[in-house]
Coordinates of C-alpha atoms in Angstrom, one line a residue:
Chain A
M736 CA 0.0 0.1 -0.1
T737 CA 1.4 3.4 -0.9
E738 CA 1.5 6.2 1.6
S739 CA -1.2 8.1 -0.1
S740 CA -3.8 5.4 0.1
K741 CA -3.4 4.9 3.9
I742 CA -6.4 5.1 5.9
M743 CA -6.5 8.5 7.9
I744 CA -9.9 8.4 9.5
E745 CA -11.8 5.3 10.5
V746 CA -15.3 5.6 11.9
K747 CA -16.9 2.7 13.8
N748 CA -20.5 2.5 14.8
L749 CA -20.9 6.3 15.4
H750 CA -24.0 7.3 17.2
K751 CA -25.1 10.8 18.1
S752 CA -28.3 11.7 19.9
F753 CA -29.6 15.0 20.9
G754 CA -31.9 14.1 23.8
T755 CA -34.3 11.4 22.4
N756 CA -33.5 12.6 18.8
K757 CA -31.3 9.9 17.3
V758 CA -29.5 11.8 14.5
L759 CA -26.7 9.4 13.8
R760 CA -27.4 5.6 14.2
G761 CA -24.2 3.7 13.4
I762 CA -22.0 5.3 10.8
N763 CA -19.2 3.0 9.6
T764 CA -16.8 4.2 7.1
S765 CA -13.1 5.1 6.5
I766 CA -11.4 8.0 4.7
K767 CA -8.0 7.8 3.1
R768 CA -5.3 10.3 3.0
G769 CA -5.7 12.6 -0.2
E770 CA -9.3 11.3 -0.8
V771 CA -12.0 13.8 -1.4
V772 CA -15.5 12.6 -0.2
A773 CA -18.7 14.3 -0.9
V774 CA -21.5 13.7 1.7
I775 CA -25.0 14.1 0.2
G776 CA -28.5 13.3 1.5
P777 CA -31.8 15.0 2.6
S778 CA -32.1 17.7 5.2
G779 CA -32.0 16.4 8.7
S780 CA -30.3 13.1 7.6
G781 CA -27.3 13.8 9.8
K782 CA -24.8 14.9 7.2
S783 CA -23.6 17.9 9.2
T784 CA -23.7 16.1 12.6
F785 CA -21.4 13.4 11.1
L786 CA -18.9 16.0 9.9
R787 CA -19.0 17.9 13.1
C788 CA -18.4 14.6 15.0
L789 CA -15.3 14.2 13.0
N790 CA -13.6 17.2 14.6
L791 CA -15.4 16.7 18.0
L792 CA -17.6 19.9 17.6
E793 CA -20.2 17.3 18.6
I794 CA -19.2 14.8 21.1
P795 CA -20.4 11.3 19.8
T796 CA -22.9 9.4 22.0
D797 CA -21.3 6.1 21.1
G798 CA -18.9 4.6 18.7
T799 CA -15.2 5.5 17.9
I800 CA -13.4 7.7 15.4
L801 CA -9.8 6.7 14.8
L802 CA -7.5 9.4 13.4
D803 CA -4.2 7.7 12.3
G804 CA -5.3 4.8 14.6
I805 CA -5.8 6.9 17.7
D806 CA -9.4 6.9 19.1
I807 CA -10.1 10.7 19.3
T808 CA -13.5 10.1 21.1
A809 CA -11.6 8.8 24.1
L810 CA -9.7 12.1 24.6
K811 CA -10.8 13.8 27.7
K812 CA -8.4 16.6 28.1
E813 CA -9.1 19.9 26.3
K814 CA -5.6 20.3 25.2
D815 CA -5.7 16.9 23.5
I816 CA -8.9 17.7 21.8
D817 CA -7.6 21.1 20.7
A818 CA -4.5 19.3 19.3
V819 CA -6.9 17.0 17.1
R820 CA -8.8 20.1 15.9
M821 CA -5.7 21.9 14.9
R822 CA -5.0 19.0 12.4
M823 CA -8.5 19.4 10.8
G824 CA -9.7 22.6 9.1
M825 CA -13.3 23.4 9.0
V826 CA -15.3 25.7 6.7
F827 CA -18.9 26.6 7.9
Q828 CA -22.0 27.3 5.9
Q829 CA -22.3 30.8 7.6
F830 CA -18.5 31.6 7.2
N831 CA -18.1 32.5 10.8
L832 CA -15.3 35.0 10.3
F833 CA -14.4 37.1 13.4
P834 CA -16.2 40.3 12.7
H835 CA -13.9 42.4 15.1
M836 CA -10.7 41.3 13.2
T837 CA -9.4 42.3 9.8
V838 CA -9.1 39.6 7.2
K839 CA -5.3 39.3 8.0
E840 CA -6.0 39.1 11.8
N841 CA -8.7 36.5 11.1
I842 CA -6.1 34.3 9.4
I843 CA -3.1 34.7 11.5
H844 CA -4.7 34.7 15.0
A845 CA -4.8 30.9 15.4
P846 CA -1.4 30.2 13.7
V847 CA 0.3 32.8 15.9
N848 CA -1.5 32.1 19.2
V849 CA -2.3 28.5 19.1
K850 CA 0.6 27.0 16.9
G851 CA 3.2 29.5 18.1
M852 CA 4.1 30.5 14.5
S853 CA 6.1 33.9 14.3
K854 CA 3.9 36.8 13.2
D855 CA 6.2 37.5 10.1
E856 CA 5.9 33.8 9.0
A857 CA 2.1 33.9 9.7
E858 CA 1.6 37.1 7.8
N859 CA 3.5 35.7 4.8
L860 CA 1.4 32.6 4.9
A861 CA -1.7 34.8 5.0
K862 CA -0.7 36.6 1.9
Q863 CA 0.1 33.4 0.1
L864 CA -3.2 32.0 0.9
L865 CA -5.2 35.1 0.2
E866 CA -3.6 35.1 -3.2
K867 CA -4.5 31.5 -3.7
V868 CA -8.1 32.1 -2.9
G869 CA -8.2 35.4 -4.8
V870 CA -8.9 38.0 -2.1
L871 CA -5.4 39.4 -1.4
D872 CA -6.6 42.9 -2.0
K873 CA -9.0 42.6 1.0
I874 CA -6.2 41.7 3.4
D875 CA -6.8 44.8 5.6
A876 CA -10.6 44.9 5.2
Y877 CA -13.1 43.8 7.8
P878 CA -15.2 40.9 7.1
S879 CA -18.4 43.0 6.9
S880 CA -17.3 44.8 3.8
L881 CA -16.7 41.6 1.9
S882 CA -19.3 39.7 -0.3
G883 CA -20.4 36.3 0.9
G884 CA -18.3 34.6 -1.6
Q885 CA -15.2 36.5 -0.5
Q886 CA -16.0 35.8 3.2
Q887 CA -16.2 32.2 2.4
R888 CA -12.9 32.1 0.5
V889 CA -11.2 34.0 3.4
A890 CA -12.7 31.4 5.7
I891 CA -11.0 28.7 3.7
A892 CA -7.7 30.6 3.9
R893 CA -8.1 30.9 7.7
A894 CA -8.6 27.2 8.0
L895 CA -5.7 26.5 5.7
A896 CA -3.4 28.7 7.6
M897 CA -3.3 26.1 10.4
Q898 CA -1.8 23.8 7.7
P899 CA -4.2 21.0 8.4
E900 CA -4.1 17.5 7.1
I901 CA -7.8 17.4 6.3
M902 CA -10.5 19.9 5.4
L903 CA -14.0 19.5 6.5
F904 CA -16.6 21.6 4.6
D905 CA -20.2 22.0 6.0
E906 CA -22.4 23.1 3.1
P907 CA -19.9 25.7 2.3
T908 CA -22.0 27.3 -0.7
S909 CA -25.5 27.0 0.9
A910 CA -25.6 30.5 2.2
L911 CA -24.2 32.2 -0.9
D912 CA -25.9 34.1 -3.6
P913 CA -26.0 31.8 -6.8
E914 CA -23.4 34.0 -8.6
M915 CA -20.8 33.5 -5.9
V916 CA -21.1 29.7 -5.6
G917 CA -18.6 29.2 -8.6
E918 CA -15.8 31.2 -7.1
V919 CA -15.9 29.1 -3.8
L920 CA -16.2 25.9 -5.6
N921 CA -13.2 26.7 -7.8
V922 CA -11.0 27.3 -4.7
M923 CA -12.2 23.8 -3.3
E924 CA -11.5 22.2 -6.7
Q925 CA -7.9 23.6 -6.8
L926 CA -7.4 22.3 -3.2
A927 CA -8.7 18.9 -4.2
D928 CA -6.3 19.0 -7.2
E929 CA -3.4 19.6 -4.9
G930 CA -4.1 16.5 -3.0
M931 CA -5.9 17.8 0.2
T932 CA -7.9 15.3 2.0
M933 CA -11.5 16.6 2.1
V934 CA -14.9 15.8 3.3
I935 CA -17.5 18.0 1.8
V936 CA -21.1 18.1 2.9
T937 CA -22.9 19.6 0.0
H938 CA -26.0 20.1 -2.1
E939 CA -24.0 20.9 -5.3
M940 CA -24.4 17.6 -7.0
G941 CA -22.5 18.6 -10.1
F942 CA -19.6 19.6 -8.0
A943 CA -19.7 16.4 -5.9
K944 CA -19.8 14.2 -9.1
E945 CA -16.9 16.2 -10.7
V946 CA -14.5 16.7 -7.8
S947 CA -15.0 13.7 -5.3
D948 CA -13.5 10.3 -5.3
R949 CA -16.2 8.9 -3.3
V950 CA -19.7 9.9 -2.4
F951 CA -21.6 9.1 0.8
F952 CA -25.4 9.1 0.7
I953 CA -26.5 9.6 4.2
D954 CA -30.1 8.9 5.1
Q955 CA -31.8 8.7 8.5
G956 CA -28.5 8.7 10.3
I957 CA -26.7 6.0 8.5
I958 CA -24.5 5.8 5.3
L959 CA -27.1 4.1 3.2
E960 CA -24.9 3.9 0.1
E961 CA -21.4 4.8 -0.7
N962 CA -19.6 4.6 -4.1
I963 CA -17.5 6.3 -6.7
P964 CA -19.5 9.3 -8.0
E965 CA -20.1 7.8 -11.5
E966 CA -21.8 4.7 -9.9
L967 CA -23.7 6.5 -7.2
F968 CA -25.1 9.2 -9.3
D969 CA -25.8 7.2 -12.5
H970 CA -26.5 3.7 -11.1
P971 CA -27.8 4.2 -7.5
K972 CA -28.7 1.0 -5.9
E973 CA -31.0 1.9 -3.1
D974 CA -34.5 3.2 -3.8
R975 CA -34.1 6.0 -1.2
T976 CA -30.9 7.2 -3.1
K977 CA -32.8 7.0 -6.4
D978 CA -35.7 8.9 -4.9
F979 CA -33.4 11.6 -3.4
L980 CA -31.4 12.1 -6.6
S981 CA -34.5 12.2 -8.7
K982 CA -35.5 15.2 -6.6
V983 CA -32.2 17.1 -6.7
L984 CA -31.0 16.3 -10.2
H985 CA -33.3 18.0 -12.7
Chain B
M993 CA -42.0 82.4 44.1
E994 CA -38.4 83.5 43.8
L995 CA -35.4 81.2 43.8
K996 CA -32.3 82.5 45.6
F997 CA -28.9 81.2 44.7
S998 CA -26.8 83.7 46.7
F999 CA -26.0 80.9 49.2
L1000 CA -23.6 79.5 46.6
E1001 CA -21.1 82.3 47.5
D1002 CA -20.7 80.8 50.9
Y1003 CA -21.5 77.2 50.3
W1004 CA -19.9 76.4 46.8
R1005 CA -17.1 74.6 48.4
F1006 CA -19.5 72.2 50.0
F1007 CA -20.9 71.2 46.7
L1008 CA -17.2 70.9 45.3
E1009 CA -16.2 68.6 48.3
G1010 CA -19.3 66.5 48.0
T1011 CA -18.8 66.1 44.2
E1012 CA -15.2 64.9 44.9
I1013 CA -16.5 62.2 47.1
T1014 CA -19.2 61.2 44.7
I1015 CA -16.7 60.8 41.9
I1016 CA -14.5 58.8 44.1
L1017 CA -17.4 56.6 45.0
S1018 CA -18.6 56.2 41.4
I1019 CA -15.3 55.5 39.9
F1020 CA -14.6 52.7 42.5
A1021 CA -18.1 51.3 42.2
V1022 CA -17.9 51.1 38.6
T1023 CA -14.5 49.7 38.4
V1024 CA -14.7 47.2 41.2
G1025 CA -18.2 46.4 40.2
T1026 CA -17.1 45.6 36.6
I1027 CA -14.3 43.3 38.0
L1028 CA -16.9 41.6 40.2
G1029 CA -19.3 41.4 37.3
I1030 CA -16.9 39.5 35.3
L1031 CA -16.0 37.2 38.0
I1032 CA -19.7 36.4 38.6
V1033 CA -20.1 35.6 35.1
L1034 CA -17.2 33.3 35.1
I1035 CA -18.3 31.7 38.2
R1036 CA -21.8 31.1 36.7
R1037 CA -20.3 29.7 33.6
C1038 CA -17.9 27.1 35.4
R1039 CA -18.6 23.5 35.7
I1040 CA -18.7 23.3 39.5
K1041 CA -22.3 23.3 40.4
P1042 CA -22.0 24.8 43.9
L1043 CA -20.1 27.8 42.6
K1044 CA -22.6 28.3 39.9
W1045 CA -25.5 28.3 42.5
I1046 CA -23.6 30.8 44.6
G1047 CA -23.3 33.1 41.7
T1048 CA -26.9 32.9 40.8
A1049 CA -28.0 33.3 44.3
Y1050 CA -25.9 36.4 44.6
V1051 CA -27.4 38.0 41.6
E1052 CA -30.9 37.2 42.7
F1053 CA -30.4 38.6 46.2
I1054 CA -28.9 41.8 44.9
R1055 CA -31.6 42.2 42.2
G1056 CA -34.4 41.4 44.7
T1057 CA -33.5 43.5 47.7
P1058 CA -33.4 47.4 47.9
L1059 CA -30.0 49.1 47.6
L1060 CA -30.6 50.9 50.8
A1061 CA -31.1 47.6 52.8
Q1062 CA -28.0 46.3 51.1
I1063 CA -26.1 49.4 52.3
Y1064 CA -27.2 48.7 55.9
L1065 CA -26.4 45.1 55.7
V1066 CA -22.8 45.9 54.9
Y1067 CA -22.7 49.0 57.2
I1068 CA -24.0 47.2 60.3
G1069 CA -23.8 43.6 59.3
V1070 CA -20.2 43.4 58.4
P1071 CA -18.8 44.8 61.7
T1072 CA -21.2 42.6 63.7
L1073 CA -20.3 39.4 61.9
F1074 CA -16.6 40.2 61.8
P1075 CA -15.7 42.3 64.7
G1076 CA -12.2 43.0 63.5
F1077 CA -13.5 44.7 60.4
D1078 CA -14.0 48.4 60.9
F1079 CA -13.9 50.1 57.7
P1080 CA -14.2 53.8 57.2
D1081 CA -17.7 54.9 56.0
L1082 CA -16.5 55.7 52.5
V1083 CA -14.9 52.2 52.1
V1084 CA -18.3 50.6 53.3
G1085 CA -20.0 52.8 50.7
I1086 CA -17.7 51.6 48.0
I1087 CA -18.1 47.9 49.0
A1088 CA -22.0 48.2 49.0
L1089 CA -22.2 50.1 45.7
S1090 CA -19.7 47.6 44.1
M1091 CA -21.5 44.6 45.2
N1092 CA -24.8 46.1 43.9
A1093 CA -23.3 47.2 40.5
G1094 CA -21.4 43.9 40.1
A1095 CA -24.6 41.9 40.1
Y1096 CA -26.2 44.0 37.5
I1097 CA -23.1 44.3 35.4
S1098 CA -22.7 40.5 35.5
E1099 CA -26.3 40.2 34.0
T1100 CA -25.3 42.6 31.3
I1101 CA -22.1 40.9 30.4
R1102 CA -23.8 37.5 30.5
S1103 CA -26.5 38.8 28.0
G1104 CA -23.7 40.0 25.8
I1105 CA -21.8 36.8 25.7
E1106 CA -25.0 35.0 25.0
A1107 CA -25.7 37.3 22.1
V1108 CA -22.6 36.4 20.3
N1109 CA -23.4 33.7 17.6
I1110 CA -22.4 30.1 18.5
G1111 CA -20.7 29.8 15.2
Q1112 CA -18.0 32.1 16.4
T1113 CA -17.2 29.7 19.2
E1114 CA -17.3 26.8 16.9
A1115 CA -15.0 28.6 14.3
A1116 CA -12.6 29.4 17.1
R1117 CA -12.5 26.0 18.5
S1118 CA -12.2 24.3 15.1
L1119 CA -9.0 26.3 14.7
G1120 CA -7.7 24.7 17.9
M1121 CA -8.1 27.5 20.2
S1122 CA -8.8 26.7 23.8
S1123 CA -12.1 27.6 25.5
K1124 CA -10.2 30.3 27.5
M1125 CA -8.6 31.8 24.3
T1126 CA -12.0 31.6 22.5
M1127 CA -13.7 33.6 25.4
K1128 CA -10.8 36.2 25.7
D1129 CA -10.0 36.9 22.0
I1130 CA -13.2 36.1 20.2
I1131 CA -16.3 36.3 22.4
L1132 CA -15.5 39.0 24.9
P1133 CA -14.4 41.7 22.5
Q1134 CA -17.7 41.2 20.6
A1135 CA -19.9 40.9 23.6
F1136 CA -18.2 44.1 25.0
K1137 CA -19.0 46.1 21.9
N1138 CA -22.7 44.8 22.0
I1139 CA -23.2 45.7 25.7
L1140 CA -21.5 49.0 25.8
P1141 CA -24.7 51.0 25.6
A1142 CA -26.2 48.9 28.4
L1143 CA -23.0 49.2 30.4
G1144 CA -23.1 52.9 30.0
N1145 CA -26.6 53.0 31.6
Q1146 CA -25.3 50.8 34.4
F1147 CA -22.4 53.3 35.0
I1148 CA -24.7 56.1 35.0
G1149 CA -27.0 54.4 37.3
S1150 CA -24.1 53.8 39.8
I1151 CA -23.3 57.5 39.8
K1152 CA -26.9 58.2 40.9
D1153 CA -27.1 55.3 43.2
S1154 CA -24.2 56.5 45.0
S1155 CA -26.3 59.3 46.4
I1156 CA -28.1 56.8 48.7
I1157 CA -24.7 56.3 50.5
S1158 CA -25.3 59.6 52.0
T1159 CA -27.7 57.9 54.5
I1160 CA -24.7 56.2 56.3
G1161 CA -22.9 59.5 56.6
V1162 CA -20.6 59.5 53.6
A1163 CA -20.1 63.1 52.8
D1164 CA -21.0 62.9 49.2
L1165 CA -22.7 65.4 47.1
M1166 CA -26.2 64.5 48.4
Y1167 CA -24.9 64.6 52.0
K1168 CA -23.4 68.0 51.6
T1169 CA -26.5 69.2 49.8
Q1170 CA -28.6 68.3 52.9
I1171 CA -26.2 70.1 55.1
V1172 CA -26.5 73.2 53.0
R1173 CA -30.3 72.8 53.1
G1174 CA -30.1 72.7 56.9
N1175 CA -27.7 75.6 57.3
T1176 CA -29.5 77.9 54.8
A1177 CA -33.1 76.9 55.6
L1178 CA -33.6 76.8 51.7
G1179 CA -35.7 73.7 50.8
L1180 CA -35.4 73.7 47.0
E1181 CA -32.4 75.7 45.7
P1182 CA -29.5 73.4 47.0
I1183 CA -31.3 70.4 45.5
I1184 CA -31.6 72.0 42.1
V1185 CA -27.8 72.7 42.4
C1186 CA -27.2 69.2 43.5
S1187 CA -29.3 67.8 40.6
F1188 CA -27.6 69.9 38.1
V1189 CA -24.2 68.5 39.2
Y1190 CA -25.3 65.0 39.0
L1191 CA -26.6 65.8 35.5
I1192 CA -23.2 67.2 34.4
M1193 CA -21.4 64.1 35.6
T1194 CA -23.8 61.6 33.9
F1195 CA -23.9 63.8 30.8
V1196 CA -20.2 63.8 30.6
L1197 CA -19.9 60.1 31.1
S1198 CA -22.6 59.3 28.5
R1199 CA -20.8 61.5 26.0
V1200 CA -17.4 59.7 26.7
L1201 CA -19.0 56.4 26.2
G1202 CA -20.6 57.6 23.0
V1203 CA -17.3 58.4 21.6
V1204 CA -15.9 55.0 22.8
E1205 CA -18.8 53.3 21.0
R1206 CA -18.2 55.1 17.8
R1207 CA -14.6 54.3 17.9
L1208 CA -15.4 50.5 18.3
K1209 CA -17.8 50.6 15.5
T1210 CA -15.4 51.8 12.9
G1211 CA -14.6 49.0 10.4
D1212 CA -17.5 46.9 11.8
R1213 CA -20.4 48.2 9.6
K1214 CA -23.3 46.1 10.1

């Protein structure tokens, strides 16, 4: 087995309940290093919860998540959990940029204060990343003066500044005006081409089909079907997958 | 009727001295009250249940009892319970006012923290920031900006509340005003002067806070 096909994350029997509401009911899967996984499924199926469990923003009710063979659900100390989160970048539907900081401050804050990177180094990195996502000219602007698409690209740069091993995207284009979806997807596609490991919860079926190596169809808290995109989109096996796809692909 | 203000010629110094004490009382009450308020917020947010209860009980007690009663509780209660503690009246006044302001300020800060979108915490934590750093660098700066107007009201309230401290003999503006009333046998005029001085103090403070608010708003157009 080559290094690039090594399993990075292994999820076993993952359950998550909110009170009596069972959102995840036993997810089993694994994600390889360098792999791009698209997660699709109806609203309320548990896609986002699954993603948020991966970096422990939600603490699983049951089951294990192995990151490079280490069970991160067993971590108790805040420090150890923070260390895991540092290795995983996350991009949110609502961008969640820090409104009281400039674009540059948004990007360098965690690298400098969490990772201990020097300010110069972090600023150079910020410039590089902003160049890459195409918003270098906004480096000294505050988030409120940016368009949604620009904010989301800055959010991607901010996550990348921690030099994560995997990027988690939680419906990154769902809050965007239609004309801005493309610019964000382009950045993500570029990342995928560079070999970044990515898990993307999305409603952009065209993008999922084009960019991902594998697609998970999550329904009612389990991965009902997973396959390479050509198979899953063109020859779905499960009735519920067929039904879902017929509704979203027009 | 005719108002006579000629007494000011002999008594202006009384008002000046009283104002000094009122300013000292207010500055301490607001400063110590803010520190206390932050501490109460932290106590009420911590995981240790009994500490949480103490914080909540404290706030409920202060909010549910009159300031005057609280002042007497500190003034008479503390020396009774702890015979060694015999503070000057001014210090008693500062303690009572700070304790009162602290409870209200903690509620203001708490509402400000709760108003910051949960997504901010999630974004910070997902970047590996600790809960402490998230609170200090991400949540509190935003909360502070949101609560500044409410905090300003609280500070103005503390200036006005400080007048009640005159009942235990602290020679603040209100106390001095009463002396002038007694000495001059004028019922209304000294109170008018006194009110005007309070108004100047609160007006200046509200202007200063207005400037701070505008400064904080620059760059954050929302």
